Coordinates of C-alpha atoms in Angstrom, one line a residue:
Chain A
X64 CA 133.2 81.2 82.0
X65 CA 132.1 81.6 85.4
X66 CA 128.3 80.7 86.3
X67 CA 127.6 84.0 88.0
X68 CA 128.9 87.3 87.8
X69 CA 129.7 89.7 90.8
X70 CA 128.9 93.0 91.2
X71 CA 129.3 95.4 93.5
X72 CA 127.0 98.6 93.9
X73 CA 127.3 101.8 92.8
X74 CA 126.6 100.3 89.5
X75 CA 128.4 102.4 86.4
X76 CA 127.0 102.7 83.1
X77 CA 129.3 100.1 81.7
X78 CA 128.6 97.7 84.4
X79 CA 125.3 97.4 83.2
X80 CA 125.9 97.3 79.5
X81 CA 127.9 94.5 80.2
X82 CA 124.8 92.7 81.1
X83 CA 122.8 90.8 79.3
X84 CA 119.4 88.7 79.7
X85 CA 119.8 85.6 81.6
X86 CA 123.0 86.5 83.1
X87 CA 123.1 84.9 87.2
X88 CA 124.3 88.4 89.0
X89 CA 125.7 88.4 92.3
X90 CA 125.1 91.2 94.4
X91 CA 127.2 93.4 96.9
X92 CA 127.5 96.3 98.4
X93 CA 124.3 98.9 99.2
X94 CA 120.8 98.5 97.7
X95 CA 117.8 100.5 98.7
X96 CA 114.5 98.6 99.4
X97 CA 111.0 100.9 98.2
X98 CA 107.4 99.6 97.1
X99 CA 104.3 101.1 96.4
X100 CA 103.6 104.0 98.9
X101 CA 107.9 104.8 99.0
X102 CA 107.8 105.1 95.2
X103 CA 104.8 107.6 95.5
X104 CA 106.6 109.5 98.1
X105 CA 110.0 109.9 95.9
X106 CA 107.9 110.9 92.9
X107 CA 105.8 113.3 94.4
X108 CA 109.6 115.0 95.7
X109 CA 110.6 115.0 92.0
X110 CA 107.6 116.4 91.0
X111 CA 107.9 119.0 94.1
X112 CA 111.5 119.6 92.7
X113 CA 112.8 118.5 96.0
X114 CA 115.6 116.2 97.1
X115 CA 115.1 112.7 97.9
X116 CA 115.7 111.0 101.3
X117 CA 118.5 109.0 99.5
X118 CA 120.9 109.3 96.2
X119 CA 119.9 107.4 93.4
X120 CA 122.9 107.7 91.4
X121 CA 124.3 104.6 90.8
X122 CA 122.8 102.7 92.9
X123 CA 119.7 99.8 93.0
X124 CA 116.5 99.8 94.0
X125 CA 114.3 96.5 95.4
X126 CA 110.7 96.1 95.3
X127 CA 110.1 94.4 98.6
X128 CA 108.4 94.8 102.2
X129 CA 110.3 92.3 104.6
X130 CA 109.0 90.9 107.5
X131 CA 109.8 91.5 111.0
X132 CA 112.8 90.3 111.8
X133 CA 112.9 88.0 114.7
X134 CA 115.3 88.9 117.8
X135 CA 118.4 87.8 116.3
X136 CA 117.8 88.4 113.0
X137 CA 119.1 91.2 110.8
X138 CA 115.4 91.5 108.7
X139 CA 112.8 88.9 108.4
X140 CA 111.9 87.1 105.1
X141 CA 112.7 89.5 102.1
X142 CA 111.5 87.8 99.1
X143 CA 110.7 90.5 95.9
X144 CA 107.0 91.8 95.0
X145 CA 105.4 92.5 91.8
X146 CA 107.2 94.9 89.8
X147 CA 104.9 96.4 87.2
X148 CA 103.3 98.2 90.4
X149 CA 106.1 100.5 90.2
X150 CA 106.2 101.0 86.8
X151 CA 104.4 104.6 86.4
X152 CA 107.5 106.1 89.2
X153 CA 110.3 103.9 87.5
X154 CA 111.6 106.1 84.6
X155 CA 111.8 109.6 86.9
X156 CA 114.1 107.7 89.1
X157 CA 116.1 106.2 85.9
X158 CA 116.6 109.4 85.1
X159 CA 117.6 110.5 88.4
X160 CA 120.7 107.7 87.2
X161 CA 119.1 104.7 89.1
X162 CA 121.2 101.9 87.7
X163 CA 119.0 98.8 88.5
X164 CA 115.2 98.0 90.3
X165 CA 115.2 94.3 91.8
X166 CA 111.8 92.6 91.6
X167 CA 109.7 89.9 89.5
X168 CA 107.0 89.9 87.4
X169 CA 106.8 91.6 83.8
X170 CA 107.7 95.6 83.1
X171 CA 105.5 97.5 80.2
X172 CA 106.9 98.3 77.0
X173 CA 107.8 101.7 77.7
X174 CA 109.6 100.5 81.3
X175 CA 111.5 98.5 78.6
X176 CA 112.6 101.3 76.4
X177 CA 113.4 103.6 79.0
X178 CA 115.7 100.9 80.2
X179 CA 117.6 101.1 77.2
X180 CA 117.7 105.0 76.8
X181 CA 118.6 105.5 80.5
X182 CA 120.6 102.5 81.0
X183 CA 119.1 100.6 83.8
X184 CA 118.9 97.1 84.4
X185 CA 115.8 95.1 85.5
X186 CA 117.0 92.2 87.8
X187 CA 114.6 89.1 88.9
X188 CA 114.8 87.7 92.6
X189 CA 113.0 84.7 93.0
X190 CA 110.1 85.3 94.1
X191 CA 108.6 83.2 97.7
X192 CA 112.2 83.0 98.4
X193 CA 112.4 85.4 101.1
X194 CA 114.0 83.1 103.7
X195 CA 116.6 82.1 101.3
X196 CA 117.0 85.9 100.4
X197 CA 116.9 87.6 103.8
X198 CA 120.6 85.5 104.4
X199 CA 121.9 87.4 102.1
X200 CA 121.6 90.4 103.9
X201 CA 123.8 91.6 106.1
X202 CA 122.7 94.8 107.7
X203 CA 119.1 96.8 107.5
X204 CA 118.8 100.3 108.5
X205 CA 115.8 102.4 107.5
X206 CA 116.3 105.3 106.0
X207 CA 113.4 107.2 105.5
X208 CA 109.2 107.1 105.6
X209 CA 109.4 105.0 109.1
X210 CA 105.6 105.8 109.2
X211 CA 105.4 103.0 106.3
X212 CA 106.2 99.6 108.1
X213 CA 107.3 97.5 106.0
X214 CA 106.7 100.0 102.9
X215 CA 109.8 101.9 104.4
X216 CA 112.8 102.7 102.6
X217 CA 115.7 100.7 103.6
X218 CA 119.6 100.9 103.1
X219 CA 120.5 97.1 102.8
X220 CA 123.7 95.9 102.9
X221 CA 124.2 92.6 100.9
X222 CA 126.8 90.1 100.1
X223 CA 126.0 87.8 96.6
X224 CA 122.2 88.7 96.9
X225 CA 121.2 86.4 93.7
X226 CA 119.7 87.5 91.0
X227 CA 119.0 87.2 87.3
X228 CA 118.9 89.9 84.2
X229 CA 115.4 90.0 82.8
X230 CA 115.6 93.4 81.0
X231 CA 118.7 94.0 79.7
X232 CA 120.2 97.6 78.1
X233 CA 119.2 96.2 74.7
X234 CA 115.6 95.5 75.2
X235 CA 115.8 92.2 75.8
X236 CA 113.7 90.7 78.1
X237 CA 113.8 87.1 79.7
X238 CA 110.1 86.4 80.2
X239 CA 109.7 86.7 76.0
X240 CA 113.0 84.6 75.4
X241 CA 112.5 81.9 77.9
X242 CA 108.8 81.7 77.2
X243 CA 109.3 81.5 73.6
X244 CA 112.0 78.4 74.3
X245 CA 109.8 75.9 75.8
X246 CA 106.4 76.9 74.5
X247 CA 104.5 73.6 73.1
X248 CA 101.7 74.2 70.4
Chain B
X156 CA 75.4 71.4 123.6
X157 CA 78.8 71.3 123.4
X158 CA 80.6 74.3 124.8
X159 CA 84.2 76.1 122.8
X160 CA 85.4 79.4 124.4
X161 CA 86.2 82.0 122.1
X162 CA 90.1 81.7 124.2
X163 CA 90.4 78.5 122.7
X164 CA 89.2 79.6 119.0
X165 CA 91.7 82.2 119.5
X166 CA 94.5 80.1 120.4
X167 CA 93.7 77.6 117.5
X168 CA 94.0 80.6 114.9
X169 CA 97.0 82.3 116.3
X170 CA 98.7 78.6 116.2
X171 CA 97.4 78.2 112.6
X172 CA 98.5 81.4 111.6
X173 CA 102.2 80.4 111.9
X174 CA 101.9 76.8 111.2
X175 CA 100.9 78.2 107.2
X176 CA 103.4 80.6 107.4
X177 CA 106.4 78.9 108.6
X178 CA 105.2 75.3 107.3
X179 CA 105.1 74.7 103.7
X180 CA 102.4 71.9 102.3
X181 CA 104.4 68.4 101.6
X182 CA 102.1 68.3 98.1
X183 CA 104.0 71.3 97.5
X184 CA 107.1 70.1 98.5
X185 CA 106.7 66.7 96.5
X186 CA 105.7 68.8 93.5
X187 CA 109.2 71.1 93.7
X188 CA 110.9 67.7 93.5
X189 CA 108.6 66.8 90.5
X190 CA 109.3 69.8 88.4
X191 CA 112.9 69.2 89.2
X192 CA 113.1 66.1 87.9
X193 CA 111.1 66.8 84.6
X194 CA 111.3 70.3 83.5
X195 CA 113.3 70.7 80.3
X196 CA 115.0 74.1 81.5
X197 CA 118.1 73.4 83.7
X198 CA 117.2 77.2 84.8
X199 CA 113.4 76.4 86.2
X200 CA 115.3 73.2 88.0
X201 CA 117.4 75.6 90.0
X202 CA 115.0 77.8 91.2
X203 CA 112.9 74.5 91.9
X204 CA 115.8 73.8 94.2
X205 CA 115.8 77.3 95.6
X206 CA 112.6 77.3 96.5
X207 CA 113.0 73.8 98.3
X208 CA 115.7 75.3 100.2
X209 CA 113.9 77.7 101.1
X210 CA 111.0 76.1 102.4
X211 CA 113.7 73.9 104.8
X212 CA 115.2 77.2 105.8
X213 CA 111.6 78.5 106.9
X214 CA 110.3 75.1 108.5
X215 CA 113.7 74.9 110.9
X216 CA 114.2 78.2 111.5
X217 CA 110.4 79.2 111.9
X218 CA 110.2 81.9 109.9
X219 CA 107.8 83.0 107.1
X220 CA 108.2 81.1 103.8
X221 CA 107.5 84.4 102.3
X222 CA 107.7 87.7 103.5
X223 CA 104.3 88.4 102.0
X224 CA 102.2 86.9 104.7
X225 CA 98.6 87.3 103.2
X226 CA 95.7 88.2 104.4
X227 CA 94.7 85.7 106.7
X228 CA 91.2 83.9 104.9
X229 CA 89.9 81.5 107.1
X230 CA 86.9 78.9 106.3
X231 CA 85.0 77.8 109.9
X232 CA 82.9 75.0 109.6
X233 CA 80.8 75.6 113.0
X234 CA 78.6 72.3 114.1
X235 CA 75.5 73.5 115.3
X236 CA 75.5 71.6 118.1
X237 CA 78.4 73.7 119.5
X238 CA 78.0 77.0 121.6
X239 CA 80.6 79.7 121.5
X240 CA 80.9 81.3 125.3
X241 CA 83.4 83.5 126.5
X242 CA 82.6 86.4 124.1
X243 CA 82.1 87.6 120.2
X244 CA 82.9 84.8 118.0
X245 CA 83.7 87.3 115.1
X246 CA 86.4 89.4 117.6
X247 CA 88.0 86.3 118.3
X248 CA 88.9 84.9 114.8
X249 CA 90.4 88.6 114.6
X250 CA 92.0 88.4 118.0
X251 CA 93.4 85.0 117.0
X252 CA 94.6 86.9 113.6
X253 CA 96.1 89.3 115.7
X254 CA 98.0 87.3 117.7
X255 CA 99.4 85.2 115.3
X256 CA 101.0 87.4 113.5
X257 CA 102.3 90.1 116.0
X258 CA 103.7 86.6 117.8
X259 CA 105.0 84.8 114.7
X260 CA 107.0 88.2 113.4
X261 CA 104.6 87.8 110.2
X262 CA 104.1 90.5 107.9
X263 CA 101.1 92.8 108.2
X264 CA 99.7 93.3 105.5
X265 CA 95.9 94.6 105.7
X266 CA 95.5 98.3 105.0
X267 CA 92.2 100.4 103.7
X268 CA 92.0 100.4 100.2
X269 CA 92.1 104.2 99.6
X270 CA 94.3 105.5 102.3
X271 CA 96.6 102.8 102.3
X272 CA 97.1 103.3 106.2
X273 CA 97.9 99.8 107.6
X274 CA 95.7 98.2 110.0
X275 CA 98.9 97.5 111.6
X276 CA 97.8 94.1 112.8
X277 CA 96.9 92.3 109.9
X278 CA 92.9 92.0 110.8
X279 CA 90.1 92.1 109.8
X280 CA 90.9 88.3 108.8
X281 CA 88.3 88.0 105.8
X282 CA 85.6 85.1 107.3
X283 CA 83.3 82.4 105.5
X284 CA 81.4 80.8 108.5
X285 CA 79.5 77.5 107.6
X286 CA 76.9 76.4 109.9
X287 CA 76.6 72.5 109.8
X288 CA 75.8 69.2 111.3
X289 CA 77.8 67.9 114.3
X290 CA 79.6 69.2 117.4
X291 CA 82.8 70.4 116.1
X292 CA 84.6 73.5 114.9
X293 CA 86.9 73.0 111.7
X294 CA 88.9 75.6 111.5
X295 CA 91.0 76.3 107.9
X296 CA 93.3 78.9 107.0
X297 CA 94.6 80.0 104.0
X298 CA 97.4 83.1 104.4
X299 CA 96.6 84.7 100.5
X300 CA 99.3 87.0 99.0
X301 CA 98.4 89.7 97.1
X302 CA 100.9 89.1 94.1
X303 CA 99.1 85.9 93.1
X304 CA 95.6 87.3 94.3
X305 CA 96.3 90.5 91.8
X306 CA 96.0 88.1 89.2
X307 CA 92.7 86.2 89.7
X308 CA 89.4 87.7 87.3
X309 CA 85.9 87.0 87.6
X310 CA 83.6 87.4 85.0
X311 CA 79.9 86.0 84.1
X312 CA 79.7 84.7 80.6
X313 CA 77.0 83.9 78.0
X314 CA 75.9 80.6 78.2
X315 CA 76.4 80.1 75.0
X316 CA 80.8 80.5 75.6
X317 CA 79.9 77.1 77.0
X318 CA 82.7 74.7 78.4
X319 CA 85.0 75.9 75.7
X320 CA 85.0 79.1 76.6
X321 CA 85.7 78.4 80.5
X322 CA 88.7 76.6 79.7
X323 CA 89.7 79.5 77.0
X324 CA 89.2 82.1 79.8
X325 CA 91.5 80.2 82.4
X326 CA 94.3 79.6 80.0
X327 CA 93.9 82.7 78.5
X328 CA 94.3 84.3 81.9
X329 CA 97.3 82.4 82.9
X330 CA 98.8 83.7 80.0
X331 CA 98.5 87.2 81.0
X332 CA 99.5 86.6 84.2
X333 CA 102.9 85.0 83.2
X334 CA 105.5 85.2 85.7
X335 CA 103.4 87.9 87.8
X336 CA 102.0 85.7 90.1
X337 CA 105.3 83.8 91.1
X338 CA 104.7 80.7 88.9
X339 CA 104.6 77.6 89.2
X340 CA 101.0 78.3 90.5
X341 CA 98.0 76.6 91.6
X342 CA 94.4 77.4 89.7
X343 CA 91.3 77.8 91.6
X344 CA 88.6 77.7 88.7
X345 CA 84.9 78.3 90.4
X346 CA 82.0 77.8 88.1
X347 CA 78.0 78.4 88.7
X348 CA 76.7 79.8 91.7
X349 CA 76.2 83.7 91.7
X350 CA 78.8 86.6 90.5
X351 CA 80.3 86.5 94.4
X352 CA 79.8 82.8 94.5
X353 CA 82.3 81.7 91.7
X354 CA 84.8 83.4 93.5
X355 CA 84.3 81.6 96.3
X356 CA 84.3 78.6 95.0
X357 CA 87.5 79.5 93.1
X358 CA 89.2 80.2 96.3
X359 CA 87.7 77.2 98.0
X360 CA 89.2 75.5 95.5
X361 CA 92.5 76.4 96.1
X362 CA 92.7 74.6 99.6
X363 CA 92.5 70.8 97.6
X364 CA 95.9 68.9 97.7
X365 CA 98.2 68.9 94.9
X366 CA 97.5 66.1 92.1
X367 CA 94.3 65.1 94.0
X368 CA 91.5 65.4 90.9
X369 CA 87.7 66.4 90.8
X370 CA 85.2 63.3 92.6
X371 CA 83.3 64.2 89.2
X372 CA 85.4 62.4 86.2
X373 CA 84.6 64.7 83.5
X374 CA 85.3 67.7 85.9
X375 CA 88.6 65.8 86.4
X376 CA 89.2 65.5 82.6
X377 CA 88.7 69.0 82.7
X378 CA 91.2 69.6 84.9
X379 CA 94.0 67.6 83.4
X380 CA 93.5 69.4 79.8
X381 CA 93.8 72.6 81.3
X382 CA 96.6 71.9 83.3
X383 CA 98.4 70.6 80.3
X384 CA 97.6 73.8 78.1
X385 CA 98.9 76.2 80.9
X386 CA 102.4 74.3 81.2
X387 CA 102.5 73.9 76.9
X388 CA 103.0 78.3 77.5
X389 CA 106.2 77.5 78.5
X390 CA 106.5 80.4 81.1
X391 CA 108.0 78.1 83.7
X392 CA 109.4 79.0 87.3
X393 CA 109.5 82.4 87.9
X394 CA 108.8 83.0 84.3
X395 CA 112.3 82.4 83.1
X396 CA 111.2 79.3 80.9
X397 CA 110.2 75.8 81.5
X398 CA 107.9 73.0 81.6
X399 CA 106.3 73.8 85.0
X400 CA 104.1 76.8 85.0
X401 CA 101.4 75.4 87.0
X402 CA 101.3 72.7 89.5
X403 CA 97.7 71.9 89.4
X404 CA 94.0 73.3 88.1
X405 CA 90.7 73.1 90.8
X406 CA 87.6 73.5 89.6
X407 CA 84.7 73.9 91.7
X408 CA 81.6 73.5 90.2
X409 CA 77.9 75.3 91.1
X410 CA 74.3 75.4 89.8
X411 CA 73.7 78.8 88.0
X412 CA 71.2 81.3 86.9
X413 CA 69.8 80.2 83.6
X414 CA 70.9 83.3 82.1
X415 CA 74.5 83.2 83.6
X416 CA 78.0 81.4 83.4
X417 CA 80.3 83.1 86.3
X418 CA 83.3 82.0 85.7
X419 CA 86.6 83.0 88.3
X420 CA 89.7 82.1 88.5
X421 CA 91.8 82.7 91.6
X422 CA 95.6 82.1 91.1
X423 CA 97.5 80.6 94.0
X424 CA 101.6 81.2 93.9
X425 CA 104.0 78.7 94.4
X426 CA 103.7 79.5 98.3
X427 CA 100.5 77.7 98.7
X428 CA 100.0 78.3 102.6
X429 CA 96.8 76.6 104.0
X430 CA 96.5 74.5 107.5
X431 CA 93.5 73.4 109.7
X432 CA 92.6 72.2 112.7
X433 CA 89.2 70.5 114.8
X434 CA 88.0 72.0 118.1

């Protein structure tokens, strides 16, 4: 068995079933970058029934604000932020058929079910890796909320953008498993 | 008197501003190598090794270690016997701020707390001036990011919660945290003072190297316990499992009210960015 699998983006409901906790995941294709004030923006649209800046369906969305890029580069360092922030927008967008959110740190119990009854996968990025990261992207382009700075939505293109399945379409979740593994009394 | 233009404060800041940034801590470094010798979890040894990499990647390429660039904290130990001229001393730690990140490509990450409408240049730099013997300026920065900082608590306990019930509170929150704070940390315990003073002294704490204990050795037995309970969790790198949830545990350690026990703890990630420099 391979040590990583490779996808590639839009993401289909079977890719992500296929998935399972701990799995190494290689990226490619299109993801969409969105933190805080982005996810308040999309939800507020939902809520507005109006149409979002970009379509959801399929696709993946990362929890980061890169820095500037430096001339030369393509985006600056683009390590993940804290996911649970985004937790209260998350399920609207699941059910808008996001297949995957990109971050690190713990999701709530009901990010967790929703996961499993929308079918969406929760990826970890390693977190204060954003030099390492930003490599693996290829081309930035901002697509919407400009106004935001690095809280903008961007349309990434990545090749093998490493990550790892901490909420899988089961329920499982890595931080329980792997805690539970090496726990000392 | 010894004379220090506010230019050359500002040029010392901007300088130090990248230096943290772009420059990971060899304690740090050492303590990546550590973990990836001893942690039990082949996973927590890679992303040891990814984090390593990543640190070369940002020290020979000058670019941030992490694209959250903190707020920029800085600590000024001003000797009396020097006289700031040129201008505001307070503008030009924020000028110095300013620079530093618009010139390093650093991330800008001050906004107000309601709006959320960025500053857009990363000021004001949050300042703890010390006035004290001597002629020089020491100048120490410490670039905080707000996934770690989201963690820290402060609370004021009974007396009565004692030693115990410090320790309790740190592991305890550590727990909580799990792999929010981008483990393996570094714990900055402040105890005594006032409410605002534990956190300071929590924070303060934070800028000690890694492995170096407590002058006081029960303070340093202190340490080492709770350092050992935090890594018995098992939440290890990233919180995928492991051996290495924390690198190391500060505590700082105050005079209180007779009626109080402030306890904080401020959590430090991985990226533990802090530099200084003498004028």
């Amino acid at each position: 068995m391979p040590d990583h699998i490779t996808l590639t983006t839009p993401l289909s409901d079977q890719d992500v079933e296929n998935l399972k906790i701990g799995d190494k995941v290689l990226l490619n294709g299109i993801i969409y970058t969105g933190r805080d004030a982005a996810h308040k923006r999309l939800i507020d649209l939902i809520n507005q029934g109006k149409e979002l800046p970009i379509d959801i369906k399929g696709q993946i969305i990362y929890y980061v604000g890169p820095a500037p890029a430096k001339p030369g580069q393509v985006i600056g360092s683009a390590g993940p932020t804290t996911s649970y922030r985004m937790d209260p927008y998350a399920p609207s967008l699941m059910k808008l058929g996001m297949k995957g959110m990109i971050g690190k740190g713990n999701r709530a119990p009901e990010i967790v079910e929703a996961m499993k009854k929308y079918k969406t996968v929760y990826f970890g990025a390693t977190g204060g890796a954003g030099a390492l990261i930003a490599k693996t992207i290829k081309k930035s382009e901002i697509v919407a909320y400009e106004d935001l700075g690095p809280e903008a939505i961007r349309r990434l293109e990545v090749e093998n953008f490493p990550v790892v399945v901490v909420n899988d379409t089961l329920g499982g979740d890595l931080y329980v498993e792997g805690a539970r593994k090496y726990r000392k009394e | 008197m010894r004379e220090v233009s506010t230019d050359e404060i500002i040029k010392v800041i901007r300088d130090l501003c990248m230096d943290a940034n772009y420059n990971l801590g060899e304690d740090v470094l050492a303590a990546f190598d550590r973990g990836i010798k001893e942690d039990e979890s082949p996973v927590a040894a890679e992303i040891l090794e990814e984090l390593k990499e990543n640190a070369r990647i940002a020290r020979e390429e000058q670019v941030p270690i992490c694209q959250d660039c903190g707020l920029a904290v800085l600590f000024i130990e001003l000797g009396q016997e020097v006289h700031v001229t040129g201008g505001n001393f307070r503008e030009a730690v924020d000028e110095g701020v300013r620079q530093g990140y618009a010139d390093g490509y650093l991330r800008k990450s001050a906004c107000h707390p309601f709006t959320r409408k960025n500053t857009g240049d990363n000021t004001p730099a949050v300042l703890y001036v010390d006035i004290v013997p001597g002629d020089k300026i020491k100048i120490t920065i410490a670039t905080k990011g707000g996934g770690s900082e989201n963690m820290s608590r402060v609370t004021v306990m009974a007396p009565a919660m004692g030693i115990k019930g410090v320790k309790d509170f740190v592991v305890k929150r550590m727990e909580e945290a799990g792999s929010n704070p981008c483990p393996p940390t570094i714990v900055g315990v402040g105890v005594g003072g006032t409410f605002e003073r534990s956190s300071f002294l929590a924070k303060k704490a934070l800028l000690r190297e890694i492995g170096k204990r407590n002058s006081d050795p029960e303070l340093a037995e202190i340490e080492k316990e709770v350092l050992e309970r935090i890594n018995k969790l098992g939440i290890g790198p990233m919180g995928y499992g492991g051996n290495t949830t924390c690198f190391d545990v500060f505590f700082e350690v105050e005079p209180c009210h007779i009626a109080s026990l402030p306890v904080a703890v401020n959590v430090q990630c991985h990226a533990s960015r802090h530099k200084e420099a003498v004028i």
